Short mmCIF file of N, CA and C in Angstrom, two decimals:
data_model
loop_
_atom_site.label_atom_id
_atom_site.label_comp_id
_atom_site.label_asym_id
_atom_site.label_seq_id
_atom_site.Cartn_x
_atom_site.Cartn_y
_atom_site.Cartn_z
N MET A 1 0.61 -13.53 12.66
CA MET A 1 1.72 -12.43 12.76
C MET A 1 0.02 -11.37 13.47
N SER A 2 0.88 -10.91 14.69
CA SER A 2 -0.29 -9.77 15.18
C SER A 2 -0.02 -8.75 15.61
N PHE A 3 -0.35 -7.42 14.60
CA PHE A 3 0.28 -6.13 14.95
C PHE A 3 -0.99 -5.19 16.06
N SER A 4 -0.98 -4.69 16.66
CA SER A 4 -1.41 -3.75 17.43
C SER A 4 -2.09 -2.40 16.84
N THR A 5 -2.66 -1.91 16.77
CA THR A 5 -3.37 -1.00 16.82
C THR A 5 -3.27 0.29 18.05
N PRO A 6 -3.06 1.83 17.66
CA PRO A 6 -2.19 1.92 18.99
C PRO A 6 -3.82 3.20 19.32
N THR A 7 -3.51 3.54 20.68
CA THR A 7 -4.64 4.48 20.99
C THR A 7 -4.26 5.83 20.60
N LYS A 8 -4.89 6.63 20.86
CA LYS A 8 -5.12 8.28 20.35
C LYS A 8 -3.93 9.07 21.12
N ALA A 9 -4.03 8.13 22.56
CA ALA A 9 -2.83 8.19 23.37
C ALA A 9 -1.64 8.34 23.07
N GLU A 10 -1.45 7.02 23.20
CA GLU A 10 0.03 6.47 22.51
C GLU A 10 0.92 7.34 20.72
N LEU A 11 -0.68 6.84 19.87
CA LEU A 11 0.06 8.57 18.73
C LEU A 11 0.76 9.87 18.66
N LYS A 12 -1.01 10.15 20.19
CA LYS A 12 -0.07 11.70 20.00
C LYS A 12 1.32 11.94 21.12
N ASP A 13 1.33 10.62 22.44
CA ASP A 13 2.47 10.67 22.81
C ASP A 13 3.86 10.20 21.62
N MET A 14 3.70 9.11 20.50
CA MET A 14 4.96 8.82 19.45
C MET A 14 5.35 10.15 18.66
N LEU A 15 3.74 11.16 18.28
CA LEU A 15 4.32 12.05 17.53
C LEU A 15 4.75 13.13 18.47
N GLY A 16 4.31 13.46 19.91
CA GLY A 16 4.75 14.37 20.12
C GLY A 16 5.83 14.41 20.26
N MET A 17 6.62 13.41 20.17
CA MET A 17 8.54 13.59 20.25
C MET A 17 8.76 14.71 18.98
N LEU A 18 8.04 14.92 18.19
CA LEU A 18 8.04 15.97 16.81
C LEU A 18 7.32 17.23 16.57
N PHE A 19 6.59 17.33 17.28
CA PHE A 19 5.45 17.98 16.98
C PHE A 19 4.91 18.68 18.66
N SER A 20 4.90 19.65 18.57
CA SER A 20 4.43 19.96 20.31
C SER A 20 2.85 19.97 19.79
N LYS A 21 2.56 20.30 21.16
CA LYS A 21 0.29 21.21 20.95
C LYS A 21 -0.33 20.62 20.17
N LEU A 22 0.48 18.78 19.62
CA LEU A 22 -0.56 18.55 18.87
C LEU A 22 -1.95 18.22 19.15
N ASP A 23 -3.55 18.01 18.92
CA ASP A 23 -4.09 17.40 19.15
C ASP A 23 -4.68 16.45 18.21
N VAL A 24 -4.95 15.23 18.93
CA VAL A 24 -5.43 13.47 18.69
C VAL A 24 -6.62 13.01 18.84
N GLN A 25 -7.48 13.10 18.03
CA GLN A 25 -9.06 12.55 18.06
C GLN A 25 -9.04 11.17 17.93
N ASP A 26 -10.06 10.89 17.97
CA ASP A 26 -10.48 9.66 17.57
C ASP A 26 -11.09 9.87 16.08
N CYS A 27 -11.31 9.96 15.18
CA CYS A 27 -12.77 9.64 14.12
C CYS A 27 -12.66 7.98 13.52
N ASP A 28 -13.91 8.25 12.36
CA ASP A 28 -14.74 7.01 11.44
C ASP A 28 -13.35 6.97 10.91
N PRO A 29 -13.10 5.34 10.35
CA PRO A 29 -12.88 5.01 9.10
C PRO A 29 -12.69 6.11 7.71
N VAL A 30 -12.18 6.27 6.63
CA VAL A 30 -11.90 7.11 5.55
C VAL A 30 -12.58 5.77 4.98
N SER A 31 -12.96 6.21 3.64
CA SER A 31 -12.56 5.79 2.38
C SER A 31 -11.10 4.77 2.48
N LEU A 32 -11.18 4.39 2.49
CA LEU A 32 -9.37 3.83 1.55
C LEU A 32 -9.72 3.69 0.16
N GLU A 33 -10.75 4.47 -0.90
CA GLU A 33 -10.50 4.52 -1.79
C GLU A 33 -10.26 6.15 -2.17
N ALA A 34 -10.49 6.30 -1.48
CA ALA A 34 -9.63 8.04 -1.71
C ALA A 34 -8.81 8.70 -2.18
N ASP A 35 -9.20 9.05 -3.63
CA ASP A 35 -7.91 9.82 -3.91
C ASP A 35 -6.44 10.56 -3.66
N ASP A 36 -7.11 10.75 -2.01
CA ASP A 36 -5.75 11.68 -1.74
C ASP A 36 -5.18 11.30 -0.75
N LEU A 37 -5.12 9.94 -0.45
CA LEU A 37 -4.63 9.30 0.42
C LEU A 37 -2.82 8.72 0.00
N PHE A 38 -2.48 8.28 1.41
CA PHE A 38 -1.12 8.35 0.99
C PHE A 38 -0.89 6.64 1.65
N PHE A 39 -0.23 5.28 1.54
CA PHE A 39 0.04 4.37 2.01
C PHE A 39 1.00 4.30 2.17
N GLY A 40 1.69 3.91 3.75
CA GLY A 40 2.61 3.67 4.03
C GLY A 40 2.78 1.89 3.97
N LEU A 41 3.63 1.78 3.69
CA LEU A 41 3.95 -0.35 3.57
C LEU A 41 5.06 -0.58 4.31
N TYR A 42 4.83 -1.49 5.10
CA TYR A 42 5.36 -2.03 6.23
C TYR A 42 5.69 -3.80 6.01
N LEU A 43 7.11 -3.65 6.08
CA LEU A 43 7.75 -5.22 5.60
C LEU A 43 8.32 -6.26 7.49
N ASP A 44 7.68 -7.38 7.40
CA ASP A 44 8.20 -8.25 8.46
C ASP A 44 9.63 -8.58 8.05
N ASP A 45 10.34 -9.38 9.27
CA ASP A 45 11.76 -9.18 8.69
C ASP A 45 11.93 -10.20 8.08
N SER A 46 10.92 -10.46 6.91
CA SER A 46 11.34 -11.73 5.83
C SER A 46 11.00 -11.20 5.19
N ASP A 47 11.08 -9.88 4.77
CA ASP A 47 10.68 -8.92 3.99
C ASP A 47 9.02 -8.96 3.21
N LYS A 48 8.41 -9.73 3.94
CA LYS A 48 6.76 -9.88 3.48
C LYS A 48 5.91 -8.63 4.10
N PRO A 49 5.32 -8.17 2.84
CA PRO A 49 4.01 -7.36 3.16
C PRO A 49 3.48 -7.46 4.18
N VAL A 50 3.17 -6.39 5.31
CA VAL A 50 2.61 -7.12 6.63
C VAL A 50 1.27 -6.09 7.42
N THR A 51 1.61 -4.94 6.82
CA THR A 51 0.27 -3.72 7.34
C THR A 51 0.33 -2.44 6.05
N LEU A 52 -0.09 -1.16 6.33
CA LEU A 52 -0.44 -0.81 6.04
C LEU A 52 -0.78 0.85 7.54
N VAL A 53 -0.17 2.11 6.69
CA VAL A 53 -0.22 2.98 7.38
C VAL A 53 -1.22 3.98 6.52
N ALA A 54 -1.93 4.43 6.32
CA ALA A 54 -2.85 5.53 5.54
C ALA A 54 -3.37 7.16 6.23
N CYS A 55 -2.51 7.98 5.11
CA CYS A 55 -2.70 9.57 5.75
C CYS A 55 -3.30 10.01 4.79
N ASN A 56 -3.89 11.25 5.10
CA ASN A 56 -4.44 12.45 4.20
C ASN A 56 -4.02 12.90 3.41
N LEU A 57 -3.52 13.64 2.53
CA LEU A 57 -3.30 14.58 1.95
C LEU A 57 -2.87 16.09 2.93
N ALA A 58 -3.84 16.36 3.62
CA ALA A 58 -3.87 16.95 4.46
C ALA A 58 -3.00 17.33 5.90
N PHE A 59 -3.01 15.67 6.41
CA PHE A 59 -2.09 14.97 7.55
C PHE A 59 -0.51 15.39 6.28
N ALA A 60 -0.67 15.01 5.71
CA ALA A 60 1.15 14.97 4.59
C ALA A 60 1.60 16.08 4.77
N ALA A 61 0.68 17.19 4.45
CA ALA A 61 0.83 18.84 3.77
C ALA A 61 1.31 19.53 5.71
N TYR A 62 0.23 19.02 6.51
CA TYR A 62 0.12 19.64 7.94
C TYR A 62 1.98 19.52 7.94
N LEU A 63 2.04 17.97 8.58
CA LEU A 63 3.20 17.17 9.40
C LEU A 63 4.35 17.69 8.78
N GLY A 64 4.31 18.19 7.46
CA GLY A 64 5.42 18.13 6.17
C GLY A 64 5.55 19.78 6.29
N SER A 65 5.07 20.10 6.55
CA SER A 65 5.46 21.45 6.60
C SER A 65 6.59 22.01 8.10
N SER A 66 5.12 21.48 9.29
CA SER A 66 5.95 22.31 9.77
C SER A 66 7.17 21.68 10.41
N MET A 67 7.64 20.48 10.09
CA MET A 67 8.72 19.36 10.15
C MET A 67 9.73 20.51 10.19
N THR A 68 9.05 21.17 9.02
CA THR A 68 10.31 21.76 8.66
C THR A 68 9.92 23.31 8.58
N MET A 69 9.38 23.88 9.39
CA MET A 69 8.90 24.79 9.88
C MET A 69 8.13 26.05 8.59
N LEU A 70 8.00 25.45 7.92
CA LEU A 70 7.13 26.02 6.30
C LEU A 70 6.26 26.96 6.60
N PRO A 71 5.62 28.00 5.98
CA PRO A 71 4.43 28.44 6.60
C PRO A 71 3.49 27.92 6.27
N PRO A 72 1.70 27.95 7.38
CA PRO A 72 0.98 27.60 7.16
C PRO A 72 0.64 27.32 5.31
N PRO A 73 0.67 28.79 4.90
CA PRO A 73 -0.06 29.16 3.58
C PRO A 73 0.69 27.98 2.51
N VAL A 74 1.83 27.91 3.14
CA VAL A 74 2.63 26.90 2.19
C VAL A 74 2.40 25.57 1.85
N ALA A 75 1.85 24.75 3.44
CA ALA A 75 0.70 23.40 3.20
C ALA A 75 -0.57 24.16 3.00
N ALA A 76 -1.59 24.92 2.96
CA ALA A 76 -2.15 25.32 2.12
C ALA A 76 -2.03 25.45 0.64
N ASP A 77 -1.67 25.35 0.35
CA ASP A 77 -1.05 25.45 -1.15
C ASP A 77 -1.55 24.36 -2.04
N VAL A 78 -0.28 23.82 -1.42
CA VAL A 78 -0.47 22.76 -1.81
C VAL A 78 -1.64 21.22 -1.40
N ILE A 79 -1.68 22.01 -0.43
CA ILE A 79 -3.23 20.95 -0.62
C ILE A 79 -4.19 21.09 -1.75
N LYS A 80 -4.22 22.61 -1.42
CA LYS A 80 -4.92 23.48 -3.06
C LYS A 80 -4.39 22.40 -4.41
N SER A 81 -3.47 22.65 -4.18
CA SER A 81 -2.25 21.96 -5.82
C SER A 81 -2.75 20.43 -5.53
N GLY A 82 -2.78 19.48 -4.57
CA GLY A 82 -3.48 18.40 -4.76
C GLY A 82 -1.95 17.32 -4.90
N LYS A 83 -0.60 17.97 -4.55
CA LYS A 83 0.80 17.78 -4.96
C LYS A 83 1.93 17.97 -4.18
N LEU A 84 1.80 16.96 -2.90
CA LEU A 84 2.64 17.19 -2.18
C LEU A 84 4.83 17.67 -2.74
N GLU A 85 5.06 18.91 -2.03
CA GLU A 85 6.94 19.24 -2.48
C GLU A 85 7.28 17.61 -2.35
N GLU A 86 8.85 17.58 -2.65
CA GLU A 86 9.55 16.55 -2.52
C GLU A 86 9.79 17.04 -0.89
N MET A 87 10.01 17.74 -0.28
CA MET A 87 10.81 18.14 1.15
C MET A 87 9.33 17.30 2.59
N MET A 88 8.29 17.79 1.45
CA MET A 88 7.09 16.98 2.18
C MET A 88 7.18 15.40 2.44
N VAL A 89 7.40 14.66 1.10
CA VAL A 89 7.85 13.59 0.84
C VAL A 89 8.66 12.85 1.74
N GLY A 90 9.55 13.44 2.26
CA GLY A 90 10.84 12.96 2.60
C GLY A 90 10.37 13.10 4.36
N ASN A 91 9.29 14.07 4.65
CA ASN A 91 9.21 14.31 5.67
C ASN A 91 7.99 13.18 6.25
N LEU A 92 7.00 13.21 5.67
CA LEU A 92 5.99 12.29 6.06
C LEU A 92 6.71 10.65 5.14
N LYS A 93 7.95 10.71 4.82
CA LYS A 93 8.45 9.41 4.97
C LYS A 93 9.20 8.99 6.29
N GLU A 94 9.87 9.46 7.14
CA GLU A 94 10.08 9.61 8.17
C GLU A 94 9.19 9.79 9.70
N VAL A 95 8.12 10.48 9.17
CA VAL A 95 6.93 10.40 10.55
C VAL A 95 6.15 8.41 9.98
N MET A 96 5.99 8.48 8.78
CA MET A 96 5.95 6.78 8.58
C MET A 96 6.40 5.76 9.50
N ASN A 97 7.93 5.79 9.10
CA ASN A 97 8.69 5.42 9.70
C ASN A 97 9.38 5.29 11.49
N ILE A 98 8.92 6.56 11.55
CA ILE A 98 8.71 6.75 13.58
C ILE A 98 7.62 6.08 14.02
N VAL A 99 6.29 5.96 13.30
CA VAL A 99 5.32 5.17 13.97
C VAL A 99 4.71 3.55 13.69
N SER A 100 5.64 3.29 12.84
CA SER A 100 6.11 1.78 12.93
C SER A 100 6.24 1.01 14.19
N ARG A 101 6.55 2.08 14.89
CA ARG A 101 6.66 1.62 16.27
C ARG A 101 4.81 0.91 17.11
N LEU A 102 4.90 1.83 16.52
CA LEU A 102 2.75 2.06 17.01
C LEU A 102 2.30 0.08 17.26
N PHE A 103 2.95 0.13 16.01
CA PHE A 103 2.41 -1.71 15.44
C PHE A 103 2.81 -2.63 16.37
N MET A 104 4.42 -2.44 17.47
CA MET A 104 4.63 -3.49 17.48
C MET A 104 4.66 -3.23 19.59
N LEU A 105 3.49 -2.49 19.89
CA LEU A 105 3.20 -2.22 21.25
C LEU A 105 2.20 -3.97 21.45
N ARG A 106 2.46 -3.84 22.39
CA ARG A 106 1.72 -5.50 23.33
C ARG A 106 2.36 -6.68 23.25
N ASP A 107 3.60 -6.62 22.42
CA ASP A 107 4.17 -7.33 21.87
C ASP A 107 3.73 -8.07 20.77
N GLY A 108 3.46 -6.43 20.00
CA GLY A 108 3.49 -6.90 18.36
C GLY A 108 4.68 -6.78 17.70
N GLU A 109 4.81 -8.09 16.73
CA GLU A 109 5.95 -8.63 16.11
C GLU A 109 6.55 -7.25 15.55
N HIS A 110 8.26 -8.09 15.28
CA HIS A 110 9.14 -6.46 14.79
C HIS A 110 8.94 -6.22 12.82
N LEU A 111 8.56 -5.11 12.51
CA LEU A 111 8.31 -4.63 11.11
C LEU A 111 9.20 -2.91 10.81
N ARG A 112 9.18 -2.86 9.62
CA ARG A 112 10.13 -1.70 9.32
C ARG A 112 9.29 -1.03 7.71
N PHE A 113 9.10 -0.28 8.00
CA PHE A 113 8.04 1.34 7.13
C PHE A 113 9.55 0.63 5.95
N SER A 114 8.66 0.58 4.85
CA SER A 114 9.44 0.22 3.30
C SER A 114 8.87 1.56 2.22
N THR A 115 8.07 1.14 2.08
CA THR A 115 7.54 2.16 0.87
C THR A 115 6.10 3.47 1.02
N LEU A 116 6.18 4.17 0.31
CA LEU A 116 5.25 5.24 0.52
C LEU A 116 4.92 5.41 -1.26
N HIS A 117 3.25 4.43 -0.83
CA HIS A 117 2.55 4.70 -2.71
C HIS A 117 1.25 6.00 -2.25
N PRO A 118 1.05 6.99 -3.04
CA PRO A 118 0.11 7.44 -3.38
C PRO A 118 -1.12 7.25 -3.76
N ALA A 119 -2.82 7.46 -3.70
CA ALA A 119 -4.07 6.72 -4.02
C ALA A 119 -3.83 6.75 -5.70
N THR A 120 -3.19 8.44 -6.18
CA THR A 120 -2.76 8.78 -7.25
C THR A 120 -2.22 7.63 -8.20
N GLU A 121 -1.07 7.22 -7.73
CA GLU A 121 -0.58 5.45 -8.70
C GLU A 121 -1.13 4.56 -8.64
N ALA A 122 -0.83 3.78 -9.45
CA ALA A 122 -0.94 2.28 -9.33
C ALA A 122 0.00 1.89 -8.14
N PHE A 123 -1.08 0.86 -7.51
CA PHE A 123 -0.50 0.26 -6.58
C PHE A 123 -0.07 -1.07 -6.94
N PRO A 124 1.31 -1.59 -6.17
CA PRO A 124 1.89 -2.79 -6.71
C PRO A 124 0.80 -3.72 -5.76
N ASP A 125 1.02 -4.36 -5.75
CA ASP A 125 0.23 -6.33 -5.93
C ASP A 125 0.47 -6.00 -4.25
N SER A 126 1.10 -5.85 -3.87
CA SER A 126 1.65 -6.25 -1.83
C SER A 126 0.59 -5.26 -1.60
N VAL A 127 0.14 -3.43 -1.93
CA VAL A 127 -0.21 -2.55 -0.92
C VAL A 127 -1.81 -3.38 -1.69
N SER A 128 -2.05 -3.29 -2.96
CA SER A 128 -3.41 -3.64 -2.97
C SER A 128 -3.95 -5.00 -2.03
N GLY A 129 -2.79 -6.08 -2.06
CA GLY A 129 -3.09 -7.55 -1.39
C GLY A 129 -3.91 -6.81 0.17
N LEU A 130 -3.14 -6.05 0.61
CA LEU A 130 -3.56 -5.99 2.10
C LEU A 130 -4.69 -5.10 2.12
N LEU A 131 -4.54 -4.42 0.94
CA LEU A 131 -6.07 -3.71 0.96
C LEU A 131 -7.52 -4.41 1.34
N ALA A 132 -6.93 -5.43 0.18
CA ALA A 132 -8.19 -6.17 0.05
C ALA A 132 -8.22 -7.22 0.78
N ASN A 133 -8.12 -6.79 1.94
CA ASN A 133 -7.98 -7.79 3.34
C ASN A 133 -8.35 -7.13 4.21
N VAL A 134 -8.80 -6.16 4.43
CA VAL A 134 -8.44 -5.78 6.00
C VAL A 134 -9.38 -6.19 7.10
N GLU A 135 -8.70 -6.28 7.87
CA GLU A 135 -9.51 -6.74 9.41
C GLU A 135 -10.07 -5.66 10.44
N LYS A 136 -8.86 -4.68 10.74
CA LYS A 136 -8.36 -3.90 11.43
C LYS A 136 -8.07 -2.63 10.59
N GLN A 137 -9.12 -1.52 10.91
CA GLN A 137 -8.32 0.02 10.92
C GLN A 137 -8.83 1.02 11.87
N VAL A 138 -8.03 1.57 12.05
CA VAL A 138 -8.19 2.70 13.42
C VAL A 138 -7.64 3.93 12.52
N PHE A 139 -8.58 5.47 13.14
CA PHE A 139 -8.05 6.27 12.04
C PHE A 139 -8.31 7.76 13.07
N PHE A 140 -7.53 8.38 12.82
CA PHE A 140 -7.47 9.32 14.24
C PHE A 140 -7.45 10.87 13.08
N ASP A 141 -8.04 11.82 13.56
CA ASP A 141 -7.83 13.33 13.72
C ASP A 141 -6.16 13.98 14.45
N VAL A 142 -5.10 14.04 13.28
CA VAL A 142 -4.42 15.22 14.00
C VAL A 142 -4.17 16.49 13.97
N GLU A 143 -4.48 16.94 14.70
CA GLU A 143 -4.21 18.94 14.36
C GLU A 143 -3.46 19.35 14.94
N VAL A 144 -2.83 19.71 14.10
CA VAL A 144 -1.33 20.59 14.29
C VAL A 144 -1.31 22.46 14.34
N PRO A 145 -0.76 22.57 15.53
CA PRO A 145 -0.54 23.67 15.27
C PRO A 145 -0.76 24.57 14.21
N ARG A 146 -1.27 25.68 14.08
CA ARG A 146 -1.33 27.16 13.25
C ARG A 146 -1.39 26.28 12.03
N TYR A 147 -1.58 25.21 11.54
CA TYR A 147 -1.99 24.78 9.94
C TYR A 147 -2.90 23.88 10.21
N GLY A 148 -3.22 22.59 10.79
CA GLY A 148 -5.60 22.37 10.41
C GLY A 148 -4.80 20.82 11.02
N THR A 149 -5.69 20.34 10.47
CA THR A 149 -6.31 18.36 10.78
C THR A 149 -6.38 18.09 9.52
N GLY A 150 -5.85 17.00 9.83
CA GLY A 150 -5.10 15.79 8.79
C GLY A 150 -5.66 14.52 9.80
N LYS A 151 -5.84 13.79 8.56
CA LYS A 151 -6.43 12.59 9.09
C LYS A 151 -5.22 11.41 8.98
N VAL A 152 -5.06 10.06 9.79
CA VAL A 152 -4.34 9.11 9.78
C VAL A 152 -4.59 8.17 10.14
N GLY A 153 -4.59 6.62 9.64
CA GLY A 153 -4.99 5.67 10.42
C GLY A 153 -4.17 4.57 10.11
N PHE A 154 -4.58 3.13 10.85
CA PHE A 154 -3.77 2.02 10.69
C PHE A 154 -4.23 1.08 10.91
N ILE A 155 -3.77 0.13 9.69
CA ILE A 155 -4.15 -0.58 8.94
C ILE A 155 -3.83 -2.24 9.18
N VAL A 156 -4.42 -2.83 10.10
CA VAL A 156 -4.43 -4.32 10.21
C VAL A 156 -4.62 -5.32 9.20
N PRO A 157 -4.68 -5.96 7.97
CA PRO A 157 -5.15 -7.34 7.58
C PRO A 157 -5.25 -8.45 8.20
N SER A 158 -6.17 -9.03 7.85
CA SER A 158 -6.05 -10.32 8.34
C SER A 158 -5.53 -11.59 8.26
N ALA A 159 -4.69 -12.11 9.42
CA ALA A 159 -2.91 -13.06 9.34
C ALA A 159 -3.79 -13.83 8.25
#
């Protein structure tokens, strides 16, 4: 299977459908063992786990708040508490669903978002297996105006 990773322009265009005036910049990969991450698991058409998207709590809180116009202090409080509100989890799942298309650029095979897994909970074997076999990862800083900057990464395991 082959999946591409997006450029910052492709990510900005895709997220720009939901959020205006985002700033997206390349950044160094984050430690995939950090405890403030969320992992979106993606499956192929035969329901086989094939790839992941990772984001930190700040990305989840800022985008999750902005989507439903919660004030920036709500996002800041969530980051301090370390726990997303249920509405933000739903919004993050929607973002994970939308960015699945970025893996299919340049003739990548079809996949779909399946489940969201916080790093604070034990991972199922499907997520652990992919994390143990990372071939390529690309991360971005995404600044949501009035809220702040979070990180999101696209992770492709070895075939």
